[in-house]
CSV table of C-alpha atoms in Angstrom, one decimal:
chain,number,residue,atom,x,y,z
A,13,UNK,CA,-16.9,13.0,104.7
A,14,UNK,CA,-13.7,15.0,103.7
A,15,UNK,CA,-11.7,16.7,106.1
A,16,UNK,CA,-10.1,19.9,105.3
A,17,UNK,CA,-6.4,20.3,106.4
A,18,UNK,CA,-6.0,23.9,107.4
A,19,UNK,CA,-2.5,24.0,107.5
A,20,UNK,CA,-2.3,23.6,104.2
A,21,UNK,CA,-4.2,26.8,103.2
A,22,UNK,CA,-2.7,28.9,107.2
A,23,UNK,CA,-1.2,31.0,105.2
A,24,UNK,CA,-2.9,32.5,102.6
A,25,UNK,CA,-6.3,31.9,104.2
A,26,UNK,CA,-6.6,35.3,104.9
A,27,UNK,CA,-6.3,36.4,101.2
A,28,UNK,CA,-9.8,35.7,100.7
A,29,UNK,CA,-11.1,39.3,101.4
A,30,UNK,CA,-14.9,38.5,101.2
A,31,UNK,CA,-14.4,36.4,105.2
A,32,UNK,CA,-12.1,39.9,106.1
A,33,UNK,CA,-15.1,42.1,105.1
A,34,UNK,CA,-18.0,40.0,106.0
A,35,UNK,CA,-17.1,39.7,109.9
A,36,UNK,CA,-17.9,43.2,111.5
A,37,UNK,CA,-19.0,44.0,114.9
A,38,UNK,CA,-20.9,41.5,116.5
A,39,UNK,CA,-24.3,43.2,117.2
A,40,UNK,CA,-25.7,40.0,119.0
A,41,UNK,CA,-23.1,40.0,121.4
A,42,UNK,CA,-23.7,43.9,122.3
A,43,UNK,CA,-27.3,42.5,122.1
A,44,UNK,CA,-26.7,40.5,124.7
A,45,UNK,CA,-24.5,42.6,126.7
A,46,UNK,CA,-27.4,45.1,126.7
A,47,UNK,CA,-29.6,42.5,128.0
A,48,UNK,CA,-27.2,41.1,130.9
A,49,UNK,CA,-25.1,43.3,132.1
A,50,UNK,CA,-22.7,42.3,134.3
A,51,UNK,CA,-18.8,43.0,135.3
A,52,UNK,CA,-17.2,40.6,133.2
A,53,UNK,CA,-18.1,38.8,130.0
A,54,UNK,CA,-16.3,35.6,128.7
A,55,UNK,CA,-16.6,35.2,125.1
A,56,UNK,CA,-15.4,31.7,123.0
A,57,UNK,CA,-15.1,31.9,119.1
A,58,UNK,CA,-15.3,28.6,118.4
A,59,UNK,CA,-13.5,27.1,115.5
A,60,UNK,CA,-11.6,30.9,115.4
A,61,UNK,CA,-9.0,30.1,112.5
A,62,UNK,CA,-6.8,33.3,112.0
A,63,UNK,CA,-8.8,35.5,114.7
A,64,UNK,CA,-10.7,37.1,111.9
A,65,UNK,CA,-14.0,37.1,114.4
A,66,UNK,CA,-12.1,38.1,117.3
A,67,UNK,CA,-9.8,40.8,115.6
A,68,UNK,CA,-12.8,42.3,114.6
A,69,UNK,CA,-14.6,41.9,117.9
A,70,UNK,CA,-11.4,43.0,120.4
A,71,UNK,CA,-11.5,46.1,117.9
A,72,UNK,CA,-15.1,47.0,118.4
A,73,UNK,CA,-16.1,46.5,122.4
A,74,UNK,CA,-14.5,48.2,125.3
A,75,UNK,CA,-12.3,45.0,126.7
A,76,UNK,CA,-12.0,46.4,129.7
A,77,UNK,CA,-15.0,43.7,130.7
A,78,UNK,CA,-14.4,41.3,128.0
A,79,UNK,CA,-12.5,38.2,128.1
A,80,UNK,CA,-12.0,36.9,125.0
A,81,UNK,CA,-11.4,33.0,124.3
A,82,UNK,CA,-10.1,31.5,120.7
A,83,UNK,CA,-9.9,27.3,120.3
A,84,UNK,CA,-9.0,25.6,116.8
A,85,UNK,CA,-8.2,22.8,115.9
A,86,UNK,CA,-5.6,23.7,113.5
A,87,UNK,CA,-2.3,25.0,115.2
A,88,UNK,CA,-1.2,27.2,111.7
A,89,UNK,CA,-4.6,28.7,111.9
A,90,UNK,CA,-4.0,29.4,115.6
A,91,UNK,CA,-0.1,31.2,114.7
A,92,UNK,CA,-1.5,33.4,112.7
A,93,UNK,CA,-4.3,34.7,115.1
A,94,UNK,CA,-1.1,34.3,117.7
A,95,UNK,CA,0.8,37.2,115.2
A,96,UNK,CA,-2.0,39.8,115.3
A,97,UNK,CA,-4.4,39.0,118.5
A,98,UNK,CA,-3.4,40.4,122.1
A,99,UNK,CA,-5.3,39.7,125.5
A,100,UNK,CA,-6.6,37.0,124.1
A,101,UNK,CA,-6.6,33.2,125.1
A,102,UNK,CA,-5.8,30.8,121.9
A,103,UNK,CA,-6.3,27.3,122.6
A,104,UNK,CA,-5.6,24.3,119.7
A,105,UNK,CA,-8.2,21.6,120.5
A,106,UNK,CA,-11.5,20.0,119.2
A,107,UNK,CA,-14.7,21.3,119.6
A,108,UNK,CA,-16.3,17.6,120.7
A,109,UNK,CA,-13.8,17.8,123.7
A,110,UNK,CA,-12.9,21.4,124.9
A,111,UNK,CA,-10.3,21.7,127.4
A,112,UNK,CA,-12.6,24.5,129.3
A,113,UNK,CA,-14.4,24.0,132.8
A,114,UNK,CA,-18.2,24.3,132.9
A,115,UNK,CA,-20.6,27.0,132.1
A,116,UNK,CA,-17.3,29.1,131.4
A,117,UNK,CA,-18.9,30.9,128.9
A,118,UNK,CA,-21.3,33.8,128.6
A,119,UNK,CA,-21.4,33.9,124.9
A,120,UNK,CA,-19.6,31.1,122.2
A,121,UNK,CA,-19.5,32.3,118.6
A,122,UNK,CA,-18.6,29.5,115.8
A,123,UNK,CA,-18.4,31.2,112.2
A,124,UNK,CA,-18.2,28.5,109.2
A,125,UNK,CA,-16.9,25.8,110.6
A,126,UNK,CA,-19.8,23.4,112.7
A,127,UNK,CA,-20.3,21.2,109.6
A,128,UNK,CA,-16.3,20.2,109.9
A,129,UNK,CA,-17.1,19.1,113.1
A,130,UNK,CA,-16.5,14.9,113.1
A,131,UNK,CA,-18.9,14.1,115.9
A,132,UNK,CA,-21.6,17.3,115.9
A,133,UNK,CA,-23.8,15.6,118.9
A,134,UNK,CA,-20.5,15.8,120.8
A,135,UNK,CA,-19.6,19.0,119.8
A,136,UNK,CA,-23.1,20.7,120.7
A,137,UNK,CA,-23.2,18.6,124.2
A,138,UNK,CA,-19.7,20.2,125.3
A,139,UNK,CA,-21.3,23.6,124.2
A,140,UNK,CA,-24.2,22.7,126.6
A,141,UNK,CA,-21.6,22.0,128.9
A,142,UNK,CA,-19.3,25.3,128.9
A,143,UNK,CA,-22.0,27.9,128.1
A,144,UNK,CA,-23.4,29.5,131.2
A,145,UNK,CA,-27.0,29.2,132.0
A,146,UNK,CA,-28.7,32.1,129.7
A,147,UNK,CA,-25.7,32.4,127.5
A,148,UNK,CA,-25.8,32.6,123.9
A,149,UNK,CA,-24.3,30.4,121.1
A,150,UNK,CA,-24.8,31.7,117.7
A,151,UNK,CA,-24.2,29.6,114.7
A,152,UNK,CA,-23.3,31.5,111.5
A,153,UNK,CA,-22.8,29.2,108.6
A,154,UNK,CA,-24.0,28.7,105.2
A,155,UNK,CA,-27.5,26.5,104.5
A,156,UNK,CA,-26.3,23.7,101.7
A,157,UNK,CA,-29.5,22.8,102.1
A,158,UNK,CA,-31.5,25.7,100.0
A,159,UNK,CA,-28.5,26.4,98.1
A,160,UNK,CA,-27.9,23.9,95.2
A,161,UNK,CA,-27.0,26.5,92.5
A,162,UNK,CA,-24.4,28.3,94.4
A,163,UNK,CA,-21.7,29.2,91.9
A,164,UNK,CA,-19.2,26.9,93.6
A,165,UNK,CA,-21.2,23.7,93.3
A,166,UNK,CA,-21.2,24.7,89.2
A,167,UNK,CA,-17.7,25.0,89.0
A,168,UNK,CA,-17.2,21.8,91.5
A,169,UNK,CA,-20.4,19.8,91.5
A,170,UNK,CA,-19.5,17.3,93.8
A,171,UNK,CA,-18.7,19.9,96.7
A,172,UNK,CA,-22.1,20.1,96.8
A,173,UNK,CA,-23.0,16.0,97.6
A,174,UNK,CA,-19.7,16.5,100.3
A,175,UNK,CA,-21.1,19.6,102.0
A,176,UNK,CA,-24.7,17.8,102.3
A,177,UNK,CA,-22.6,14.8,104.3
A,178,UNK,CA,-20.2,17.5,106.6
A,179,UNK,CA,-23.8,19.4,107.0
A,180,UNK,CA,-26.0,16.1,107.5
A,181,UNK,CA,-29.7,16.1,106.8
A,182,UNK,CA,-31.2,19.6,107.9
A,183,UNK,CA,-34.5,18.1,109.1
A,184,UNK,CA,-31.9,16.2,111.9
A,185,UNK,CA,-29.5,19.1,112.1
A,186,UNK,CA,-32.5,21.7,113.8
A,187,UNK,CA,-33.7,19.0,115.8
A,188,UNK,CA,-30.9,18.5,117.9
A,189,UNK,CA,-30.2,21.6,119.0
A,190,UNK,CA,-33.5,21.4,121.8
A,191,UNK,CA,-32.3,17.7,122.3
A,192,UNK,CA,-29.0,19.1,123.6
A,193,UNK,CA,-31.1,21.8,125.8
A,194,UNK,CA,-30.2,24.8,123.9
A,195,UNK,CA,-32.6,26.9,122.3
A,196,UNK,CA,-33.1,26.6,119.0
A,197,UNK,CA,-33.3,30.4,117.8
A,198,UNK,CA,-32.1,30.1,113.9
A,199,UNK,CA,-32.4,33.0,111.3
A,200,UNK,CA,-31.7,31.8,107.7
A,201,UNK,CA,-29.9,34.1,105.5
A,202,UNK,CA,-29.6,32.5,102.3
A,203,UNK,CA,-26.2,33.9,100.5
């Protein structure tokens, strides 16, 4: 599997304005806030790059009760949120060992980025680990799977075959969600 080097792209990462548009408010989180309130939320983007998710998040709920929580594994990715995020906690390290105590938090948001994950059965059992009982973790990612004549894959066909290994095999991909004791709750939106 290829591994992307985000420092090489840091800074103009951002340029891209279709990621910039696409992440609005987070109505699964107010979903969730709705359905457990409480005094104080802890929130994770996972994998949070520039801040683009949590710019966008710190901008729509009242952070008064929010405590909001950014790891990466890239440390350009994680000056640039540094420039334009405040009150919030940015963190370089690896999603298969996160440097956060247990059931930490309430709600762990990972946008794009679980297939660059090098060891996904680690990453998903330290997610079991810091998510609080009853919290949410919410996947939003492409499905390589159902979408071999995405324009990129014409322009660079073997994207495709490297995007089926950094996604694995689907069938094994759902399945291990229950076997890390989340609940598997997916809805496919095919792009």
């Amino acid at each position: 599997m290829k591994i992307t080097d985000y420092s090489q792209i840091a800074d103009k990462y951002e340029d891209n304005t279709y990621r910039l548009d696409e992440m609005q408010f987070d109505k699964n989180l107010k979903e969730y806030q709705d359905k457990y309130p409480k005094s104080m939320y802890h929130v994770l983007d996972l994998a949070c790059g520039t801040g683009i998710y949590l710019d966008a998040q710190t901008n729509g709920f009242d952070s008064r009760n929010m405590n909001w929580y950014g790891l990466d594994a890239s440390e350009d990715m994680l000056k640039k949120a540094k420039n334009k995020l405040k009150n919030v906690s940015l963190v370089h390290g690896l999603a298969e060992d996160m440097p956060y105590e247990n059931e930490k938090f309430d709600y762990i948001s990972n946008n794009y980025a679980f297939h660059h994950f090098l060891k996904k059965e680690a990453a998903l059992d330290e997610i079991y680990r810091v998510l609080k009982k009853n919290g949410v973790y919410k996947l939003h990612n492409i499905a390589v799977h159902d979408m071999r004549k995405w324009w990129v894959y014409h322009y660079f066909p073997t994207a495709y075959d490297e995007d089926v290994k950094g996604f694995g095999k689907r069938k094994l991909f759902l399945m291990s969600f229950p076997q890390g004791g989340l609940t598997q709750s997916c809805r496919w939106h095919i792009v």
